Amino acid sequence: MKKILWIVLALFMPAVRAAGQGTTGAPFLEIGVGPRACAMGEAYTAIADDPSAVYWNPAGLNRIRSNDLMFSYHFWLLDMSLQHAGGVLPTRWGNFGCGLFYSSSGPIPRIEGFLKTGEYTAFDAALSLSYGRPLSGALSAGVTVKTIVSQIDKVNASTFAVDAGLLVDTAFVPGLSLGVSVQNIGPGLKFIDQVDPLPLCIRAGAGYTRSDLTVGAALNDYIQGEKDAGIGCEYVFLDALALRIGYNTRNALSGGLGLLLSRLDIGYAVAQFKDIGLSHMISLRIRNL
């Protein structure tokens, strides 16, 4: 198992590190997906077990046993928003997943000669296709291929990227899982004559589940930017109500609730962005289709 982990890291690390430091394109790819993950401090790399695994760690698709859909809306900072729709289809050949991410900026003032002459908008979108399967009894792997489109005013750019991840359920500590994922490996976005690299990120985390309690921790290395760490926990009361709380060194405190019905999960999360403000997220998950 350790050899497999080292092989994966050896394959991806040179490409990841080659990007160097600097400004990135498509920064919306750094915004977390799903109220459960965001409420738990984005410590989701080793916990991912719903359609948002397409984003966090595609190896987590292997944990889903039935057809699964998830829709979420993120009221982000200022007038910005992020919408996500995802689904998972388990088969005997492995689990297939897809995700559609769309981010819009809201109206942006157009300034010419220190005067406001109008407004324009910007948006980003990504369509992801994922595949996850077990490599052994305890080890799962997954890969995501995505196409990315970005528009600022009337200028467009597009590219593609690949994510890869591993998950292992440890035998020495029952309930403990370890995960690693590498996100956004691919060429940058080119606007006119400027190319900005994608926000490459390496995530590593641990998760522990015992009865109704789930605890997670993660370290995230944004290669062109900063590193951050997150911790979070969830406790489920009577298999019906989930309380979640977390902390991330980049986003500060977060928390949320989950209403768990027979086939529906309704989620809510709120995250504090230090001195900037609060963001809110809601979701609907439909299981056992």
mmCIF file of C-alpha atoms in Angstrom:
data_model
loop_
_atom_site.group_PDB
_atom_site.id
_atom_site.type_symbol
_atom_site.label_atom_id
_atom_site.label_comp_id
_atom_site.label_asym_id
_atom_site.label_seq_id
_atom_site.Cartn_x
_atom_site.Cartn_y
_atom_site.Cartn_z
ATOM 1 C CA MET A 1 0.000 0.000 0.000
ATOM 2 C CA LYS A 2 2.789 2.435 0.892
ATOM 3 C CA LYS A 3 4.483 1.671 -2.433
ATOM 4 C CA ILE A 4 1.307 2.587 -4.324
ATOM 5 C CA LEU A 5 1.039 5.897 -2.439
ATOM 6 C CA TRP A 6 4.646 6.775 -3.235
ATOM 7 C CA ILE A 7 4.205 5.863 -6.914
ATOM 8 C CA VAL A 8 1.196 8.164 -7.246
ATOM 9 C CA LEU A 9 2.991 11.041 -5.534
ATOM 10 C CA ALA A 10 6.103 10.493 -7.650
ATOM 11 C CA LEU A 11 4.029 10.701 -10.836
ATOM 12 C CA PHE A 12 2.150 13.865 -9.926
ATOM 13 C CA MET A 13 4.544 15.925 -7.797
ATOM 14 C CA PRO A 14 6.906 17.028 -10.618
ATOM 15 C CA ALA A 15 4.002 18.385 -12.664
ATOM 16 C CA VAL A 16 2.506 20.057 -9.631
ATOM 17 C CA ARG A 17 5.675 21.724 -8.429
ATOM 18 C CA ALA A 18 6.599 22.872 -11.927
ATOM 19 C CA ALA A 19 3.839 25.448 -11.763
ATOM 20 C CA GLY A 20 5.839 27.531 -9.302
ATOM 21 C CA GLN A 21 4.449 30.477 -7.388
ATOM 22 C CA GLY A 22 2.202 33.247 -8.646
ATOM 23 C CA THR A 23 -1.298 34.303 -9.586
ATOM 24 C CA THR A 24 -3.726 31.605 -10.665
ATOM 25 C CA GLY A 25 -6.580 31.486 -13.116
ATOM 26 C CA ALA A 26 -10.011 30.028 -12.296
ATOM 27 C CA PRO A 27 -9.771 30.776 -8.547
ATOM 28 C CA PHE A 28 -13.341 29.478 -8.152
ATOM 29 C CA LEU A 29 -11.782 25.992 -8.163
ATOM 30 C CA GLU A 30 -10.494 26.772 -4.657
ATOM 31 C CA ILE A 31 -14.006 27.301 -3.238
ATOM 32 C CA GLY A 32 -15.183 24.279 -1.272
ATOM 33 C CA VAL A 33 -18.245 22.319 -2.394
ATOM 34 C CA GLY A 34 -21.041 20.958 -0.197
ATOM 35 C CA PRO A 35 -22.390 22.216 3.157
ATOM 36 C CA ARG A 36 -21.202 19.163 5.088
ATOM 37 C CA ALA A 37 -17.594 19.575 3.965
ATOM 38 C CA CYS A 38 -17.555 23.344 4.418
ATOM 39 C CA ALA A 39 -19.191 23.187 7.859
ATOM 40 C CA MET A 40 -16.470 20.757 8.948
ATOM 41 C CA GLY A 41 -13.621 23.138 8.128
ATOM 42 C CA GLU A 42 -13.069 21.609 4.669
ATOM 43 C CA ALA A 43 -11.444 18.620 6.410
ATOM 44 C CA TYR A 44 -13.087 16.282 3.900
ATOM 45 C CA THR A 45 -10.289 14.601 1.943
ATOM 46 C CA ALA A 46 -10.564 11.329 3.878
ATOM 47 C CA ILE A 47 -14.298 11.628 4.689
ATOM 48 C CA ALA A 48 -15.836 12.293 1.243
ATOM 49 C CA ASP A 49 -18.744 9.869 0.751
ATOM 50 C CA ASP A 50 -21.306 11.839 -1.289
ATOM 51 C CA PRO A 51 -21.405 13.351 -4.801
ATOM 52 C CA SER A 52 -19.118 16.196 -3.684
ATOM 53 C CA ALA A 53 -16.335 13.575 -3.696
ATOM 54 C CA VAL A 54 -16.008 14.509 -7.381
ATOM 55 C CA TYR A 55 -14.478 17.735 -6.041
ATOM 56 C CA TRP A 56 -12.735 16.673 -2.802
ATOM 57 C CA ASN A 57 -11.384 13.219 -3.585
ATOM 58 C CA PRO A 58 -12.734 11.029 -6.419
ATOM 59 C CA ALA A 59 -11.615 7.912 -4.554
ATOM 60 C CA GLY A 60 -14.525 8.595 -2.183
ATOM 61 C CA LEU A 61 -16.978 7.665 -4.970
ATOM 62 C CA ASN A 62 -16.321 4.036 -4.075
ATOM 63 C CA ARG A 63 -18.157 4.550 -0.753
ATOM 64 C CA ILE A 64 -21.475 5.301 -2.467
ATOM 65 C CA ARG A 65 -23.671 2.208 -2.874
ATOM 66 C CA SER A 66 -26.684 3.555 -4.785
ATOM 67 C CA ASN A 67 -27.576 6.205 -7.357
ATOM 68 C CA ASP A 68 -27.050 9.582 -5.735
ATOM 69 C CA LEU A 69 -27.769 13.200 -6.684
ATOM 70 C CA MET A 70 -26.743 16.419 -4.950
ATOM 71 C CA PHE A 71 -27.523 20.076 -5.622
ATOM 72 C CA SER A 72 -26.003 22.979 -3.708
ATOM 73 C CA TYR A 73 -26.055 26.763 -3.801
ATOM 74 C CA HIS A 74 -23.298 28.799 -2.190
ATOM 75 C CA PHE A 75 -24.066 32.415 -1.306
ATOM 76 C CA TRP A 76 -20.467 33.490 -1.324
ATOM 77 C CA LEU A 77 -18.936 36.870 -0.518
ATOM 78 C CA LEU A 78 -20.280 40.162 -1.909
ATOM 79 C CA ASP A 79 -22.559 39.333 -4.865
ATOM 80 C CA MET A 80 -20.668 36.202 -5.882
ATOM 81 C CA SER A 81 -22.328 32.783 -5.906
ATOM 82 C CA LEU A 82 -21.391 29.190 -6.692
ATOM 83 C CA GLN A 83 -23.807 26.507 -7.856
ATOM 84 C CA HIS A 84 -23.032 22.806 -7.952
ATOM 85 C CA ALA A 85 -24.910 19.781 -9.260
ATOM 86 C CA GLY A 86 -23.453 16.298 -9.023
ATOM 87 C CA GLY A 87 -24.389 12.671 -9.356
ATOM 88 C CA VAL A 88 -22.951 9.201 -8.819
ATOM 89 C CA LEU A 89 -23.774 5.971 -10.642
ATOM 90 C CA PRO A 90 -22.412 2.776 -9.020
ATOM 91 C CA THR A 91 -21.722 -0.135 -11.383
ATOM 92 C CA ARG A 92 -19.982 -3.491 -11.164
ATOM 93 C CA TRP A 93 -17.026 -1.927 -13.004
ATOM 94 C CA GLY A 94 -16.619 0.890 -10.474
ATOM 95 C CA ASN A 95 -18.463 4.088 -9.630
ATOM 96 C CA PHE A 96 -18.935 6.909 -12.122
ATOM 97 C CA GLY A 97 -19.556 10.488 -11.072
ATOM 98 C CA CYS A 98 -20.155 13.854 -12.662
ATOM 99 C CA GLY A 99 -20.222 17.417 -11.417
ATOM 100 C CA LEU A 100 -21.183 20.790 -12.849
ATOM 101 C CA PHE A 101 -19.791 23.887 -11.139
ATOM 102 C CA TYR A 102 -20.830 27.417 -12.026
ATOM 103 C CA SER A 103 -19.634 30.623 -10.398
ATOM 104 C CA SER A 104 -20.900 34.125 -11.175
ATOM 105 C CA SER A 105 -19.602 37.471 -9.992
ATOM 106 C CA GLY A 106 -22.633 39.712 -10.087
ATOM 107 C CA PRO A 107 -22.387 43.188 -11.707
ATOM 108 C CA ILE A 108 -18.876 44.694 -11.826
ATOM 109 C CA PRO A 109 -18.467 48.446 -12.480
ATOM 110 C CA ARG A 110 -16.698 49.327 -15.726
ATOM 111 C CA ILE A 111 -14.243 52.170 -15.081
ATOM 112 C CA GLU A 112 -12.753 54.236 -17.881
ATOM 113 C CA GLY A 113 -10.775 57.378 -17.152
ATOM 114 C CA PHE A 114 -11.768 57.252 -13.462
ATOM 115 C CA LEU A 115 -15.449 57.316 -14.481
ATOM 116 C CA LYS A 116 -18.017 54.578 -14.278
ATOM 117 C CA THR A 117 -19.236 53.908 -17.805
ATOM 118 C CA GLY A 118 -21.342 50.824 -17.176
ATOM 119 C CA GLU A 119 -21.169 47.312 -15.781
ATOM 120 C CA TYR A 120 -20.044 43.881 -16.889
ATOM 121 C CA THR A 121 -20.140 40.360 -15.472
ATOM 122 C CA ALA A 122 -17.774 37.433 -15.148
ATOM 123 C CA PHE A 123 -18.404 33.736 -14.753
ATOM 124 C CA ASP A 124 -16.512 30.462 -14.449
ATOM 125 C CA ALA A 125 -17.754 26.939 -15.088
ATOM 126 C CA ALA A 126 -16.339 23.441 -14.879
ATOM 127 C CA LEU A 127 -17.777 20.131 -16.024
ATOM 128 C CA SER A 128 -16.222 17.116 -14.304
ATOM 129 C CA LEU A 129 -16.394 13.397 -15.064
ATOM 130 C CA SER A 130 -15.039 11.035 -12.410
ATOM 131 C CA TYR A 131 -14.348 7.358 -11.886
ATOM 132 C CA GLY A 132 -13.537 5.549 -8.639
ATOM 133 C CA ARG A 133 -12.949 1.927 -7.796
ATOM 134 C CA PRO A 134 -11.293 -0.248 -5.137
ATOM 135 C CA LEU A 135 -7.715 -1.350 -5.733
ATOM 136 C CA SER A 136 -7.819 -3.787 -2.826
ATOM 137 C CA GLY A 137 -10.049 -4.493 0.139
ATOM 138 C CA ALA A 138 -8.994 -1.316 1.952
ATOM 139 C CA LEU A 139 -7.541 0.916 -0.772
ATOM 140 C CA SER A 140 -9.598 2.908 -3.299
ATOM 141 C CA ALA A 141 -8.507 5.195 -6.118
ATOM 142 C CA GLY A 142 -10.253 7.758 -8.266
ATOM 143 C CA VAL A 143 -9.624 10.164 -11.113
ATOM 144 C CA THR A 144 -11.487 13.212 -12.425
ATOM 145 C CA VAL A 145 -11.211 14.846 -15.835
ATOM 146 C CA LYS A 146 -12.753 18.290 -16.231
ATOM 147 C CA THR A 147 -13.143 21.052 -18.746
ATOM 148 C CA ILE A 148 -12.997 24.634 -17.482
ATOM 149 C CA VAL A 149 -14.449 27.765 -19.071
ATOM 150 C CA SER A 150 -13.977 31.331 -17.857
ATOM 151 C CA GLN A 151 -15.363 34.623 -19.164
ATOM 152 C CA ILE A 152 -14.565 38.192 -18.127
ATOM 153 C CA ASP A 153 -16.789 40.692 -19.911
ATOM 154 C CA LYS A 154 -16.600 39.468 -23.537
ATOM 155 C CA VAL A 155 -13.236 37.685 -23.277
ATOM 156 C CA ASN A 156 -13.309 33.888 -22.982
ATOM 157 C CA ALA A 157 -10.747 31.266 -22.036
ATOM 158 C CA SER A 158 -10.934 27.505 -21.650
ATOM 159 C CA THR A 159 -8.727 24.602 -20.609
ATOM 160 C CA PHE A 160 -8.851 21.163 -19.033
ATOM 161 C CA ALA A 161 -7.511 19.574 -15.864
ATOM 162 C CA VAL A 162 -7.159 16.252 -14.057
ATOM 163 C CA ASP A 163 -7.607 15.325 -10.385
ATOM 164 C CA ALA A 164 -6.521 12.068 -8.742
ATOM 165 C CA GLY A 165 -7.014 10.638 -5.279
ATOM 166 C CA LEU A 166 -6.485 7.696 -2.944
ATOM 167 C CA LEU A 167 -8.342 6.526 0.145
ATOM 168 C CA VAL A 168 -7.404 3.788 2.577
ATOM 169 C CA ASP A 169 -9.458 2.405 5.452
ATOM 170 C CA THR A 170 -6.868 1.396 8.016
ATOM 171 C CA ALA A 171 -6.906 -2.011 9.671
ATOM 172 C CA PHE A 172 -4.863 -1.004 12.721
ATOM 173 C CA VAL A 173 -7.474 1.541 13.885
ATOM 174 C CA PRO A 174 -11.055 0.559 12.966
ATOM 175 C CA GLY A 175 -12.977 3.582 11.698
ATOM 176 C CA LEU A 176 -9.832 5.511 10.709
ATOM 177 C CA SER A 177 -9.320 6.450 7.055
ATOM 178 C CA LEU A 178 -6.505 8.306 5.311
ATOM 179 C CA GLY A 179 -6.786 10.180 2.047
ATOM 180 C CA VAL A 180 -4.745 12.191 -0.427
ATOM 181 C CA SER A 181 -5.776 14.028 -3.600
ATOM 182 C CA VAL A 182 -4.079 16.198 -6.198
ATOM 183 C CA GLN A 183 -6.299 18.762 -7.912
ATOM 184 C CA ASN A 184 -6.193 20.847 -11.082
ATOM 185 C CA ILE A 185 -3.275 19.349 -12.986
ATOM 186 C CA GLY A 186 -3.374 20.896 -16.439
ATOM 187 C CA PRO A 187 -2.463 23.848 -18.660
ATOM 188 C CA GLY A 188 -3.430 27.322 -17.534
ATOM 189 C CA LEU A 189 -6.133 29.684 -18.726
ATOM 190 C CA LYS A 190 -5.084 32.074 -21.495
ATOM 191 C CA PHE A 191 -6.807 35.444 -21.693
ATOM 192 C CA ILE A 192 -5.603 37.261 -24.843
ATOM 193 C CA ASP A 193 -1.809 36.969 -24.385
ATOM 194 C CA GLN A 194 -1.614 36.183 -20.656
ATOM 195 C CA VAL A 195 -1.586 32.644 -19.301
ATOM 196 C CA ASP A 196 -2.459 32.062 -15.648
ATOM 197 C CA PRO A 197 -1.792 28.622 -14.135
ATOM 198 C CA LEU A 198 -4.613 26.687 -12.527
ATOM 199 C CA PRO A 199 -4.781 26.601 -8.698
ATOM 200 C CA LEU A 200 -2.972 23.321 -8.189
ATOM 201 C CA CYS A 201 -3.567 21.828 -4.771
ATOM 202 C CA ILE A 202 -2.416 18.799 -2.801
ATOM 203 C CA ARG A 203 -4.800 17.664 -0.068
ATOM 204 C CA ALA A 204 -3.984 15.127 2.633
ATOM 205 C CA GLY A 205 -6.297 14.191 5.453
ATOM 206 C CA ALA A 206 -7.543 11.741 8.025
ATOM 207 C CA GLY A 207 -11.052 10.850 9.129
ATOM 208 C CA TYR A 208 -12.404 8.832 12.012
ATOM 209 C CA THR A 209 -15.951 7.552 12.385
ATOM 210 C CA ARG A 210 -17.362 5.804 15.414
ATOM 211 C CA SER A 211 -21.078 5.314 15.798
ATOM 212 C CA ASP A 212 -22.694 8.764 15.344
ATOM 213 C CA LEU A 213 -19.457 10.781 15.558
ATOM 214 C CA THR A 214 -17.224 11.711 12.623
ATOM 215 C CA VAL A 215 -14.006 13.695 13.022
ATOM 216 C CA GLY A 216 -11.784 14.960 10.213
ATOM 217 C CA ALA A 217 -8.499 16.791 9.728
ATOM 218 C CA ALA A 218 -6.790 17.960 6.541
ATOM 219 C CA LEU A 219 -3.735 19.812 5.261
ATOM 220 C CA ASN A 220 -4.050 21.647 1.942
ATOM 221 C CA ASP A 221 -1.109 22.965 -0.067
ATOM 222 C CA TYR A 222 -2.067 25.484 -2.766
ATOM 223 C CA ILE A 223 1.105 25.349 -4.810
ATOM 224 C CA GLN A 224 0.937 28.916 -6.154
ATOM 225 C CA GLY A 225 -0.433 30.296 -2.914
ATOM 226 C CA GLU A 226 -0.669 29.486 0.753
ATOM 227 C CA LYS A 227 -1.132 26.368 2.823
ATOM 228 C CA ASP A 228 -4.017 25.858 5.177
ATOM 229 C CA ALA A 229 -5.262 23.294 7.669
ATOM 230 C CA GLY A 230 -8.760 22.331 8.723
ATOM 231 C CA ILE A 231 -10.425 20.303 11.432
ATOM 232 C CA GLY A 232 -14.073 19.450 11.890
ATOM 233 C CA CYS A 233 -16.542 17.118 13.502
ATOM 234 C CA GLU A 234 -20.107 15.931 13.039
ATOM 235 C CA TYR A 235 -22.496 14.326 15.495
ATOM 236 C CA VAL A 236 -25.764 12.744 14.361
ATOM 237 C CA PHE A 237 -28.718 12.649 16.741
ATOM 238 C CA LEU A 238 -31.244 9.823 16.323
ATOM 239 C CA ASP A 239 -30.124 9.264 12.716
ATOM 240 C CA ALA A 240 -32.065 12.404 11.812
ATOM 241 C CA LEU A 241 -30.192 15.588 12.749
ATOM 242 C CA ALA A 242 -26.511 16.252 12.141
ATOM 243 C CA LEU A 243 -24.652 19.030 13.961
ATOM 244 C CA ARG A 244 -21.369 20.115 12.389
ATOM 245 C CA ILE A 245 -18.589 22.487 13.381
ATOM 246 C CA GLY A 246 -15.134 23.195 12.024
ATOM 247 C CA TYR A 247 -12.182 25.522 11.800
ATOM 248 C CA ASN A 248 -9.953 26.313 8.841
ATOM 249 C CA THR A 249 -6.863 28.503 9.083
ATOM 250 C CA ARG A 250 -7.871 30.268 5.866
ATOM 251 C CA ASN A 251 -11.600 30.718 6.462
ATOM 252 C CA ALA A 252 -11.773 30.679 10.290
ATOM 253 C CA LEU A 253 -14.878 29.218 11.981
ATOM 254 C CA SER A 254 -17.664 27.280 10.282
ATOM 255 C CA GLY A 255 -20.708 25.276 11.285
ATOM 256 C CA GLY A 256 -23.889 23.779 9.974
ATOM 257 C CA LEU A 257 -26.832 21.433 10.213
ATOM 258 C CA GLY A 258 -28.074 18.439 8.291
ATOM 259 C CA LEU A 259 -31.624 17.094 8.228
ATOM 260 C CA LEU A 260 -31.383 13.393 7.362
ATOM 261 C CA LEU A 261 -34.589 11.881 6.012
ATOM 262 C CA SER A 262 -35.153 8.444 4.519
ATOM 263 C CA ARG A 263 -33.937 9.368 1.039
ATOM 264 C CA LEU A 264 -33.322 13.104 1.346
ATOM 265 C CA ASP A 265 -30.569 15.058 3.063
ATOM 266 C CA ILE A 266 -31.020 18.809 3.475
ATOM 267 C CA GLY A 267 -27.868 20.659 4.455
ATOM 268 C CA TYR A 268 -26.921 24.154 5.590
ATOM 269 C CA ALA A 269 -23.529 25.654 6.390
ATOM 270 C CA VAL A 270 -22.160 29.047 7.358
ATOM 271 C CA ALA A 271 -18.487 29.986 7.242
ATOM 272 C CA GLN A 272 -16.709 33.039 8.581
ATOM 273 C CA PHE A 273 -14.102 34.567 6.293
ATOM 274 C CA LYS A 274 -12.205 36.329 9.052
ATOM 275 C CA ASP A 275 -12.698 40.102 8.623
ATOM 276 C CA ILE A 276 -14.479 39.878 5.254
ATOM 277 C CA GLY A 277 -17.842 38.447 6.199
ATOM 278 C CA LEU A 278 -20.015 35.332 6.218
ATOM 279 C CA SER A 279 -20.893 32.936 3.439
ATOM 280 C CA HIS A 280 -23.881 30.593 3.465
ATOM 281 C CA MET A 281 -24.578 27.330 1.667
ATOM 282 C CA ILE A 282 -27.617 25.111 1.229
ATOM 283 C CA SER A 283 -27.957 21.704 -0.415
ATOM 284 C CA LEU A 284 -30.352 18.927 -1.289
ATOM 285 C CA ARG A 285 -29.147 15.353 -1.632
ATOM 286 C CA ILE A 286 -31.330 12.559 -3.023
ATOM 287 C CA ARG A 287 -30.162 9.042 -2.207
ATOM 288 C CA ASN A 288 -31.234 5.542 -3.262
ATOM 289 C CA LEU A 289 -32.715 6.574 -6.605
#
